[in-house]
Amino acid sequence: MPPSSKLPPGPPGRFFSGNLHQFLPRRLDFFLDVAREYGDLATIRFGPRRIFLASHPDLIEQVLVTDAKHYIKHFGAQLYRPVLGNGLVLSEGDFWLRQRKLSQPAFLKSRVLTYAPLMGDLADRMLANWRPGEKVDVHYEFSSLTSAIALKTLFDLDDPGDREEFTNTLRESFDLMSYRIGNLLKFPLWIPTPHNLRLKRKVAHLYRVVDGFIAHGRARKEPGNDLLSRLIAARDEDGKPMTDRQLRDEAMTLYLAGHETTALTLSWSWHLLARHPKVEEKLVDEWKTVLNGRTPTVEDLTRLPYTDAVVTEAMRVYPPVYLIGRQATKDLELGGYRVPKGLTVFMAQWVSHRDPRYFPDPEEFRPERWLDGLASRLPRYAYYPFGGGPRVCIGNTFALMEAVIILAAVGQRFRFTLESHAPPEFEPQITLLPKDGIPAVLKRR
Ligand code: HEM
């Protein structure tokens, strides 16, 4: 049957802004409401732009895998181009494939496992500075740690002194870029509005720092074991190296994609654990039996099934990347409807991971649900914290290993009591950030 020329159903919107006024104040609930009310394929509108929201695993598989070559990254992702440039997250086509092939060897499991001792050491270093009774922002602590791990593994850099300033500048740039999504009228970056000028200043600062990483990498006599050294040494078919501009884009992308997401996995895991003491107790039992106070090594990783289930479940309930999207490059079909060229399809992990067809009592944090082989019974795209298809996260093995090692290293020595036991408030940008951090008090285990 030819695809229907009608649009999938969706919520009525305003004449000019469409559904933006419903989306902006409550992004996560908005997607959930739309999927619940209008089904597995729904239409929403942001200003003049129509968007489909696909919420059935088969439809998601069709976009991410079957028809992957006819889709590119969507307009929302493009807003982050000032910082991510043409790095792996945003590049397309043959160029993307070449860059992905160049980067892939650094993310092979055998290679990633060699980073385990370093992750454990840096976690131990953080713990040595913690004092029981101290007030901390859980997310700040884990962002600092995963940032130090990313700098070391990706660039062979020991913590540079100005990391805090760098991280703050990054955060401010992301705030400025995210702000653009809600504005119907977007001035191109070259128009010197106060907003654009601020963003440009921040980005120039980030470029200076990353160019410094690259200069450091180039100045070494022997190439290091880190990813940047590999990219510096890489040559294309004509024997040409990557330009400094491309190196900077790849470095910035990997640093960003690689540390904030893992920090969020840890932060939300601890938020959930602090509110679910019975789960925490079981976790501590597993650590006592398997580790007995040691920081986990590679050999321990397969012996920590409950820790694994906690991380898996935390990423289900609070997925660090809660929404991905693709834009059609030609007329396509999806779920019996026509997807016209240029239209964006959103897929929200936030919605899929709460689908009661696959996750009974979806709002409940219940790591046990993963212990009896649930993952192998689910349709492939019912749970996809790392996306899927050819553009699947390149760092998924790295991230999972990092999360398990840090969770166990931290949790054997400390626990957190939250200032508030209410469900968290979010500040969803490209990732699922906590609003105003996660204030807590450190307690000795
Ligand atoms: C828990 C942690 C992480 C989560 C939840 C996560 C999630 C994701 C998701 C959902 C995508 C696909 C985006 C899309 O389809 O539009 C992605 C892509 C990507 N991620 Fe991750 N990620 C994590 C950790 C990492 C790490 C540790 C690295 C690198 C060190 C990394 C590097 C990348 C890169 C380079 C891409 C783009 C891949 C491509 O398009 O070829 N991520 N990530």
Short mmCIF file of C-alpha atoms and ligand atoms in Angstrom, two decimals:
data_model
loop_
_atom_site.label_atom_id
_atom_site.label_comp_id
_atom_site.label_asym_id
_atom_site.label_seq_id
_atom_site.Cartn_x
_atom_site.Cartn_y
_atom_site.Cartn_z
CA MET A 1 0.00 0.00 0.00
CA PRO A 2 1.38 3.46 -0.79
CA PRO A 3 2.04 5.56 2.32
CA SER A 4 -0.83 7.73 3.51
CA SER A 5 -0.54 11.37 2.46
CA LYS A 6 -2.20 12.33 5.76
CA LEU A 7 -0.06 13.28 8.77
CA PRO A 8 0.12 11.09 11.85
CA PRO A 9 -2.11 12.48 14.61
CA GLY A 10 -0.78 15.03 17.09
CA PRO A 11 -1.65 17.78 19.57
CA PRO A 12 -3.20 20.97 18.25
CA GLY A 13 -0.84 23.94 18.40
CA ARG A 14 -0.79 27.70 17.99
CA PHE A 15 -0.83 29.29 14.57
CA PHE A 16 2.78 30.58 14.61
CA SER A 17 4.61 28.67 17.31
CA GLY A 18 2.86 25.31 16.93
CA ASN A 19 3.56 23.19 20.04
CA LEU A 20 6.63 25.11 21.23
CA HIS A 21 4.74 26.69 24.13
CA GLN A 22 3.80 23.21 25.38
CA PHE A 23 7.28 21.78 24.77
CA LEU A 24 9.52 24.48 26.25
CA PRO A 25 8.40 24.53 29.89
CA ARG A 26 8.16 20.73 30.25
CA ARG A 27 10.06 18.96 27.49
CA LEU A 28 10.11 15.50 28.98
CA ASP A 29 6.46 15.32 30.01
CA PHE A 30 5.45 16.87 26.70
CA PHE A 31 6.96 13.98 24.72
CA LEU A 32 5.45 11.45 27.10
CA ASP A 33 1.98 13.02 26.85
CA VAL A 34 2.15 13.14 23.04
CA ALA A 35 3.17 9.48 22.77
CA ARG A 36 0.53 8.35 25.26
CA GLU A 37 -2.25 10.33 23.65
CA TYR A 38 -1.41 10.01 19.95
CA GLY A 39 0.39 6.67 19.76
CA ASP A 40 3.50 5.20 18.19
CA LEU A 41 3.87 7.81 15.48
CA ALA A 42 2.70 11.35 16.21
CA THR A 43 3.14 14.78 14.64
CA ILE A 44 4.24 17.88 16.54
CA ARG A 45 5.17 21.31 15.25
CA PHE A 46 7.90 23.76 16.33
CA GLY A 47 7.09 27.00 14.52
CA PRO A 48 6.96 26.18 10.80
CA ARG A 49 8.77 22.86 11.33
CA ARG A 50 6.78 19.64 11.47
CA ILE A 51 8.35 16.76 13.39
CA PHE A 52 7.32 13.14 13.85
CA LEU A 53 7.76 11.48 17.22
CA ALA A 54 8.39 7.73 16.72
CA SER A 55 7.84 5.63 19.85
CA HIS A 56 7.56 2.04 18.66
CA PRO A 57 10.76 -0.07 18.65
CA ASP A 58 10.14 -1.19 15.03
CA LEU A 59 9.74 2.38 13.80
CA ILE A 60 12.88 3.43 15.67
CA GLU A 61 14.78 0.53 14.13
CA GLN A 62 13.60 1.56 10.68
CA VAL A 63 14.97 5.10 11.14
CA LEU A 64 18.23 4.22 12.92
CA VAL A 65 19.10 1.03 11.04
CA THR A 66 17.06 0.02 7.97
CA ASP A 67 16.78 3.47 6.40
CA ALA A 68 19.86 4.94 8.12
CA LYS A 69 21.52 5.94 4.86
CA HIS A 70 18.60 8.19 3.96
CA TYR A 71 18.67 10.17 7.19
CA ILE A 72 21.10 12.79 8.57
CA LYS A 73 21.37 14.45 11.99
CA HIS A 74 18.47 16.81 12.67
CA PHE A 75 18.15 20.58 13.03
CA GLY A 76 18.32 20.49 16.87
CA ALA A 77 21.71 18.74 16.80
CA GLN A 78 22.95 21.35 14.30
CA LEU A 79 22.45 24.06 16.94
CA TYR A 80 25.50 22.64 18.70
CA ARG A 81 27.72 23.02 15.63
CA PRO A 82 29.54 26.10 17.01
CA VAL A 83 31.18 23.81 19.59
CA LEU A 84 31.05 20.33 18.02
CA GLY A 85 32.08 21.55 14.55
CA ASN A 86 32.29 18.79 11.96
CA GLY A 87 33.41 16.16 14.49
CA LEU A 88 32.04 12.60 14.64
CA VAL A 89 28.69 13.49 16.17
CA LEU A 90 27.72 15.94 13.41
CA SER A 91 29.67 14.91 10.29
CA GLU A 92 27.89 12.99 7.52
CA GLY A 93 28.42 10.70 4.55
CA ASP A 94 31.82 9.48 3.34
CA PHE A 95 33.63 12.00 5.49
CA TRP A 96 31.92 10.73 8.65
CA LEU A 97 32.69 7.11 7.65
CA ARG A 98 36.38 7.86 7.19
CA GLN A 99 36.61 9.62 10.54
CA ARG A 100 34.67 6.85 12.29
CA LYS A 101 37.03 4.22 10.84
CA LEU A 102 40.03 6.22 12.02
CA SER A 103 38.65 6.52 15.55
CA GLN A 104 37.16 3.03 15.90
CA PRO A 105 40.37 1.12 16.86
CA ALA A 106 40.74 3.27 19.98
CA PHE A 107 37.32 2.09 21.16
CA LEU A 108 37.71 -1.66 20.60
CA LYS A 109 36.94 -3.61 23.75
CA SER A 110 40.49 -4.95 24.05
CA ARG A 111 41.80 -1.40 23.97
CA VAL A 112 39.17 0.07 26.27
CA LEU A 113 39.93 -2.55 28.94
CA THR A 114 43.47 -1.18 29.20
CA TYR A 115 42.02 2.07 30.57
CA ALA A 116 40.47 0.35 33.61
CA PRO A 117 43.44 0.82 36.02
CA LEU A 118 43.61 4.50 35.16
CA MET A 119 39.90 4.97 35.83
CA GLY A 120 40.28 3.25 39.20
CA ASP A 121 43.33 5.38 40.10
CA LEU A 122 41.64 8.66 39.25
CA ALA A 123 38.54 7.62 41.23
CA ASP A 124 40.76 6.79 44.23
CA ARG A 125 42.43 10.18 43.91
CA MET A 126 39.03 11.92 44.10
CA LEU A 127 38.00 9.84 47.13
CA ALA A 128 41.20 10.76 48.96
CA ASN A 129 40.00 14.37 48.91
CA TRP A 130 36.49 13.68 50.19
CA ARG A 131 35.63 14.21 53.84
CA PRO A 132 32.62 12.69 55.62
CA GLY A 133 30.09 15.37 56.54
CA GLU A 134 31.13 17.55 53.61
CA LYS A 135 28.44 19.10 51.41
CA VAL A 136 28.96 18.38 47.73
CA ASP A 137 27.21 18.70 44.40
CA VAL A 138 27.15 15.09 43.26
CA HIS A 139 27.01 16.02 39.60
CA TYR A 140 29.92 18.43 39.89
CA GLU A 141 32.06 15.76 41.55
CA PHE A 142 31.37 13.12 38.90
CA SER A 143 31.76 15.60 36.03
CA SER A 144 35.18 16.53 37.38
CA LEU A 145 36.18 12.88 37.64
CA THR A 146 34.95 11.81 34.19
CA SER A 147 36.52 14.95 32.73
CA ALA A 148 39.90 14.01 34.22
CA ILE A 149 39.48 10.46 32.83
CA ALA A 150 38.56 11.78 29.37
CA LEU A 151 41.53 14.18 29.31
CA LYS A 152 43.93 11.39 30.23
CA THR A 153 42.57 8.66 27.95
CA LEU A 154 41.74 10.82 24.97
CA PHE A 155 44.61 13.32 25.12
CA ASP A 156 47.11 11.86 27.60
CA LEU A 157 46.77 15.05 29.60
CA ASP A 158 47.08 15.17 33.32
CA ASP A 159 44.57 17.50 34.82
CA PRO A 160 45.39 20.96 33.44
CA GLY A 161 45.11 23.70 36.05
CA ASP A 162 42.40 25.63 34.27
CA ARG A 163 39.98 22.71 33.90
CA GLU A 164 37.36 24.35 36.08
CA GLU A 165 37.34 27.45 33.93
CA PHE A 166 37.25 25.31 30.78
CA THR A 167 34.30 23.27 32.09
CA ASN A 168 32.43 26.40 33.12
CA THR A 169 32.96 27.95 29.71
CA LEU A 170 31.69 24.77 28.09
CA ARG A 171 28.60 24.79 30.26
CA GLU A 172 27.90 28.43 29.45
CA SER A 173 28.33 27.78 25.72
CA PHE A 174 25.85 24.92 25.93
CA ASP A 175 23.37 27.09 27.80
CA LEU A 176 23.69 29.71 25.07
CA MET A 177 23.26 27.15 22.28
CA SER A 178 20.32 25.41 23.95
CA TYR A 179 18.60 28.75 24.37
CA ARG A 180 18.43 29.03 20.57
CA ILE A 181 16.15 26.01 20.25
CA GLY A 182 13.23 27.88 21.81
CA ASN A 183 13.63 30.95 19.62
CA LEU A 184 11.62 31.01 16.48
CA LEU A 185 13.74 33.85 15.16
CA LYS A 186 17.34 32.66 15.05
CA PHE A 187 19.96 35.15 13.95
CA PRO A 188 22.86 33.48 12.15
CA LEU A 189 26.02 33.54 14.24
CA TRP A 190 27.68 36.18 12.06
CA ILE A 191 25.05 38.77 13.04
CA PRO A 192 26.53 40.48 16.12
CA THR A 193 23.59 40.22 18.52
CA PRO A 194 24.68 40.35 22.20
CA HIS A 195 23.76 36.67 22.49
CA ASN A 196 25.85 35.69 19.47
CA LEU A 197 28.79 37.78 20.64
CA ARG A 198 28.77 36.07 24.03
CA LEU A 199 28.63 32.65 22.41
CA LYS A 200 31.49 33.54 20.06
CA ARG A 201 33.67 34.71 22.97
CA LYS A 202 33.03 31.48 24.87
CA VAL A 203 33.72 29.33 21.82
CA ALA A 204 36.97 31.21 21.09
CA HIS A 205 38.09 30.40 24.63
CA LEU A 206 37.29 26.69 24.16
CA TYR A 207 39.16 26.63 20.86
CA ARG A 208 42.25 28.12 22.49
CA VAL A 209 42.25 25.41 25.15
CA VAL A 210 41.71 22.53 22.70
CA ASP A 211 44.32 23.94 20.30
CA GLY A 212 46.64 23.77 23.29
CA PHE A 213 45.86 20.03 23.69
CA ILE A 214 46.67 19.52 20.00
CA ALA A 215 49.91 21.51 20.16
CA HIS A 216 50.91 19.40 23.18
CA GLY A 217 50.13 16.22 21.19
CA ARG A 218 52.07 17.38 18.12
CA ALA A 219 55.09 18.44 20.18
CA ARG A 220 55.66 14.93 21.53
CA LYS A 221 58.56 13.03 20.01
CA GLU A 222 56.87 9.63 20.33
CA PRO A 223 53.12 9.36 19.65
CA GLY A 224 51.26 8.49 22.86
CA ASN A 225 48.73 5.76 23.52
CA ASP A 226 45.83 8.20 23.45
CA LEU A 227 43.22 8.84 20.78
CA LEU A 228 44.46 12.27 19.82
CA SER A 229 47.92 10.87 19.02
CA ARG A 230 46.25 8.38 16.67
CA LEU A 231 44.27 11.06 14.95
CA ILE A 232 47.38 13.23 14.60
CA ALA A 233 49.26 10.30 13.04
CA ALA A 234 46.35 9.28 10.75
CA ARG A 235 46.68 9.84 6.99
CA ASP A 236 44.00 9.72 4.30
CA GLU A 237 44.35 7.81 1.00
CA ASP A 238 46.44 10.66 -0.44
CA GLY A 239 48.76 10.57 2.55
CA LYS A 240 47.44 13.86 3.94
CA PRO A 241 47.07 14.40 7.69
CA MET A 242 43.96 15.84 9.30
CA THR A 243 43.84 19.62 9.38
CA ASP A 244 44.18 21.36 12.74
CA ARG A 245 40.59 22.48 12.40
CA GLN A 246 39.35 18.88 11.97
CA LEU A 247 41.51 17.65 14.83
CA ARG A 248 40.01 20.31 17.04
CA ASP A 249 36.46 19.33 16.06
CA GLU A 250 37.12 15.64 16.75
CA ALA A 251 38.89 16.39 20.04
CA MET A 252 36.14 18.71 21.27
CA THR A 253 33.41 16.24 20.22
CA LEU A 254 35.03 13.28 21.94
CA TYR A 255 35.75 15.19 25.11
CA LEU A 256 32.19 16.47 25.28
CA ALA A 257 30.38 13.32 24.19
CA GLY A 258 32.65 11.26 26.40
CA HIS A 259 32.52 12.82 29.82
CA GLU A 260 29.22 14.58 30.55
CA THR A 261 27.11 11.55 29.60
CA THR A 262 29.04 9.17 31.85
CA ALA A 263 29.00 11.72 34.67
CA LEU A 264 25.21 11.86 34.35
CA THR A 265 24.93 8.07 34.47
CA LEU A 266 26.80 8.15 37.78
CA SER A 267 25.00 11.18 39.19
CA TRP A 268 21.55 9.79 38.45
CA SER A 269 22.56 6.34 39.71
CA TRP A 270 23.50 7.89 43.06
CA HIS A 271 20.34 9.98 43.12
CA LEU A 272 18.29 6.82 42.66
CA LEU A 273 20.33 4.80 45.15
CA ALA A 274 19.98 7.46 47.83
CA ARG A 275 16.20 7.17 47.40
CA HIS A 276 16.20 3.34 47.29
CA PRO A 277 18.15 2.09 50.32
CA LYS A 278 17.18 -1.57 49.75
CA VAL A 279 18.80 -1.52 46.32
CA GLU A 280 21.85 0.17 47.79
CA GLU A 281 22.08 -2.53 50.47
CA LYS A 282 22.09 -5.31 47.84
CA LEU A 283 24.72 -3.46 45.91
CA VAL A 284 26.94 -3.10 48.96
CA ASP A 285 26.53 -6.85 49.58
CA GLU A 286 27.70 -7.63 46.06
CA TRP A 287 30.74 -5.39 46.51
CA LYS A 288 31.56 -6.98 49.89
CA THR A 289 31.45 -10.46 48.41
CA VAL A 290 33.30 -9.77 45.18
CA LEU A 291 35.61 -6.88 45.98
CA ASN A 292 35.96 -6.71 49.74
CA GLY A 293 37.03 -3.05 49.64
CA ARG A 294 39.18 -3.23 46.49
CA THR A 295 38.70 -0.89 43.55
CA PRO A 296 37.43 -3.14 40.73
CA THR A 297 39.81 -4.42 38.07
CA VAL A 298 38.97 -5.69 34.58
CA GLU A 299 38.71 -9.25 35.93
CA ASP A 300 36.00 -8.14 38.37
CA LEU A 301 33.76 -6.63 35.72
CA THR A 302 31.94 -9.83 34.77
CA ARG A 303 31.45 -10.70 38.44
CA LEU A 304 29.31 -7.66 39.29
CA PRO A 305 25.90 -8.46 37.72
CA TYR A 306 23.89 -6.40 40.20
CA THR A 307 26.11 -3.33 39.72
CA ASP A 308 25.61 -3.78 36.00
CA ALA A 309 21.83 -4.00 36.45
CA VAL A 310 21.83 -0.81 38.56
CA VAL A 311 23.65 1.12 35.84
CA THR A 312 21.37 -0.32 33.13
CA GLU A 313 18.26 0.56 35.11
CA ALA A 314 19.51 4.05 35.99
CA MET A 315 20.02 4.73 32.26
CA ARG A 316 16.51 3.45 31.62
CA VAL A 317 14.87 5.71 34.19
CA TYR A 318 17.05 8.79 33.60
CA PRO A 319 18.65 8.33 30.16
CA PRO A 320 21.63 10.72 29.86
CA VAL A 321 20.70 11.26 26.19
CA TYR A 322 16.92 11.44 26.33
CA LEU A 323 16.17 12.37 22.70
CA ILE A 324 17.76 11.77 19.31
CA GLY A 325 16.56 12.81 15.88
CA ARG A 326 17.11 12.28 12.18
CA GLN A 327 16.19 14.33 9.15
CA ALA A 328 15.05 12.60 5.94
CA THR A 329 17.20 13.32 2.86
CA LYS A 330 14.49 12.07 0.46
CA ASP A 331 10.83 11.12 0.61
CA LEU A 332 10.48 8.01 2.75
CA GLU A 333 7.83 5.87 4.42
CA LEU A 334 7.43 5.23 8.14
CA GLY A 335 4.60 3.33 9.83
CA GLY A 336 2.36 3.70 6.75
CA TYR A 337 2.90 7.48 6.55
CA ARG A 338 4.93 9.51 4.09
CA VAL A 339 8.04 11.16 5.55
CA PRO A 340 8.70 14.05 3.18
CA LYS A 341 12.30 15.01 2.42
CA GLY A 342 13.58 17.44 5.07
CA LEU A 343 11.25 16.27 7.86
CA THR A 344 12.76 15.36 11.23
CA VAL A 345 11.85 12.23 13.16
CA PHE A 346 12.44 12.38 16.91
CA MET A 347 12.99 9.27 19.01
CA ALA A 348 12.86 9.86 22.76
CA GLN A 349 14.61 7.42 25.08
CA TRP A 350 12.68 9.19 27.83
CA VAL A 351 9.44 7.92 26.29
CA SER A 352 10.58 4.49 25.03
CA HIS A 353 12.22 3.57 28.34
CA ARG A 354 8.91 4.30 30.09
CA ASP A 355 6.78 2.19 27.78
CA PRO A 356 4.66 -0.11 29.99
CA ARG A 357 4.44 -2.65 27.12
CA TYR A 358 8.09 -3.48 27.77
CA PHE A 359 8.73 -2.19 31.29
CA PRO A 360 5.93 -2.92 33.76
CA ASP A 361 5.68 -0.16 36.44
CA PRO A 362 8.00 1.93 34.30
CA GLU A 363 8.45 4.72 36.84
CA GLU A 364 9.85 2.30 39.40
CA PHE A 365 13.60 1.95 39.80
CA ARG A 366 13.95 -1.83 39.89
CA PRO A 367 17.37 -3.17 38.77
CA GLU A 368 16.08 -6.74 39.36
CA ARG A 369 14.08 -6.51 36.14
CA TRP A 370 17.35 -6.93 34.18
CA LEU A 371 18.63 -9.97 36.07
CA ASP A 372 16.67 -12.70 34.29
CA GLY A 373 17.69 -11.94 30.71
CA LEU A 374 15.16 -9.19 29.99
CA ALA A 375 17.58 -7.53 27.55
CA SER A 376 17.48 -10.55 25.22
CA ARG A 377 13.66 -10.70 25.26
CA LEU A 378 13.03 -7.05 24.47
CA PRO A 379 12.65 -5.77 20.91
CA ARG A 380 16.03 -4.31 19.96
CA TYR A 381 14.89 -0.69 20.14
CA ALA A 382 12.82 -0.75 23.33
CA TYR A 383 15.96 0.29 25.26
CA TYR A 384 18.63 2.32 23.45
CA PRO A 385 20.58 4.64 25.76
CA PHE A 386 23.44 4.61 23.23
CA GLY A 387 21.32 5.04 20.08
CA GLY A 388 21.79 2.44 17.35
CA GLY A 389 22.65 1.53 13.78
CA PRO A 390 25.77 2.90 12.10
CA ARG A 391 25.74 6.02 14.30
CA VAL A 392 25.59 4.08 17.57
CA CYS A 393 27.69 5.62 20.34
CA ILE A 394 31.34 4.82 19.70
CA GLY A 395 32.11 5.01 23.43
CA ASN A 396 29.47 2.64 24.83
CA THR A 397 31.89 -0.02 26.13
CA PHE A 398 34.15 2.69 27.53
CA ALA A 399 31.22 4.36 29.31
CA LEU A 400 29.74 1.20 30.82
CA MET A 401 33.09 0.07 32.16
CA GLU A 402 33.79 3.51 33.59
CA ALA A 403 30.39 3.67 35.29
CA VAL A 404 30.74 0.24 36.94
CA ILE A 405 34.31 0.87 38.16
CA ILE A 406 33.51 4.28 39.61
CA LEU A 407 30.21 3.23 41.18
CA ALA A 408 31.91 0.37 43.03
CA ALA A 409 35.02 2.38 43.95
CA VAL A 410 32.95 5.22 45.41
CA GLY A 411 30.17 3.16 46.95
CA GLN A 412 32.47 0.99 49.05
CA ARG A 413 33.78 4.02 50.88
CA PHE A 414 31.05 6.65 50.80
CA ARG A 415 27.33 7.13 50.44
CA PHE A 416 25.29 10.26 49.83
CA THR A 417 22.37 11.72 51.72
CA LEU A 418 20.39 14.01 49.48
CA GLU A 419 19.22 17.41 50.65
CA SER A 420 15.83 16.60 49.17
CA HIS A 421 14.26 13.20 48.60
CA ALA A 422 11.81 14.60 46.07
CA PRO A 423 12.11 13.34 42.49
CA PRO A 424 14.77 15.37 40.74
CA GLU A 425 14.24 18.44 38.64
CA PHE A 426 15.79 18.42 35.20
CA GLU A 427 17.36 20.95 32.93
CA PRO A 428 17.18 18.98 29.69
CA GLN A 429 19.63 20.25 27.10
CA ILE A 430 21.36 17.87 24.67
CA THR A 431 21.77 15.71 27.79
CA LEU A 432 19.57 15.23 30.85
CA LEU A 433 21.19 17.66 33.27
CA PRO A 434 20.01 18.15 36.84
CA LYS A 435 18.52 21.56 37.54
CA ASP A 436 20.75 23.30 40.11
CA GLY A 437 23.01 20.27 40.57
CA ILE A 438 22.46 17.44 43.08
CA PRO A 439 23.24 18.77 46.56
CA ALA A 440 24.11 16.05 49.05
CA VAL A 441 26.17 15.31 52.16
CA LEU A 442 28.98 12.75 52.10
CA LYS A 443 28.74 9.94 54.63
CA ARG A 444 31.38 7.33 55.36
CA ARG A 445 30.13 3.83 54.42
C1 HEM B 1 26.70 6.73 29.44
C2 HEM B 1 27.43 7.40 28.58
C3 HEM B 1 27.03 7.70 27.15
C4 HEM B 1 25.79 7.80 26.59
C5 HEM B 1 24.44 7.61 27.28
C6 HEM B 1 25.98 8.10 25.20
C7 HEM B 1 24.95 8.24 24.28
C8 HEM B 1 25.12 8.42 22.93
C9 HEM B 1 24.07 8.40 21.95
C10 HEM B 1 22.59 8.20 22.25
C11 HEM B 1 24.64 8.59 20.73
C12 HEM B 1 23.90 8.60 19.38
C13 HEM B 1 23.39 9.96 19.02
C14 HEM B 1 22.50 9.92 17.80
O1 HEM B 1 22.15 8.86 17.31
O2 HEM B 1 22.15 11.00 17.33
C15 HEM B 1 26.06 8.77 20.94
C16 HEM B 1 26.96 9.00 19.93
C17 HEM B 1 28.30 9.23 20.16
N1 HEM B 1 28.97 9.08 21.36
FE1 HEM B 1 28.17 8.54 23.11
N2 HEM B 1 27.32 8.20 24.95
C18 HEM B 1 28.01 7.95 26.10
C19 HEM B 1 29.39 7.92 26.26
C20 HEM B 1 30.30 8.21 25.28
C21 HEM B 1 31.74 8.16 25.45
C22 HEM B 1 32.46 7.71 26.71
C23 HEM B 1 32.28 8.58 24.26
C24 HEM B 1 33.72 8.75 23.85
C25 HEM B 1 34.73 8.72 24.65
C26 HEM B 1 31.18 8.88 23.36
C27 HEM B 1 31.32 9.34 22.07
C28 HEM B 1 30.29 9.39 21.15
C29 HEM B 1 30.49 9.76 19.75
C30 HEM B 1 31.80 10.18 19.09
C31 HEM B 1 29.24 9.65 19.13
C32 HEM B 1 28.93 9.89 17.65
C33 HEM B 1 29.14 8.59 16.91
C34 HEM B 1 28.87 8.67 15.42
O3 HEM B 1 27.93 9.32 15.01
O4 HEM B 1 29.62 8.01 14.69
N3 HEM B 1 30.00 8.63 24.02
N4 HEM B 1 26.34 8.63 22.29
#
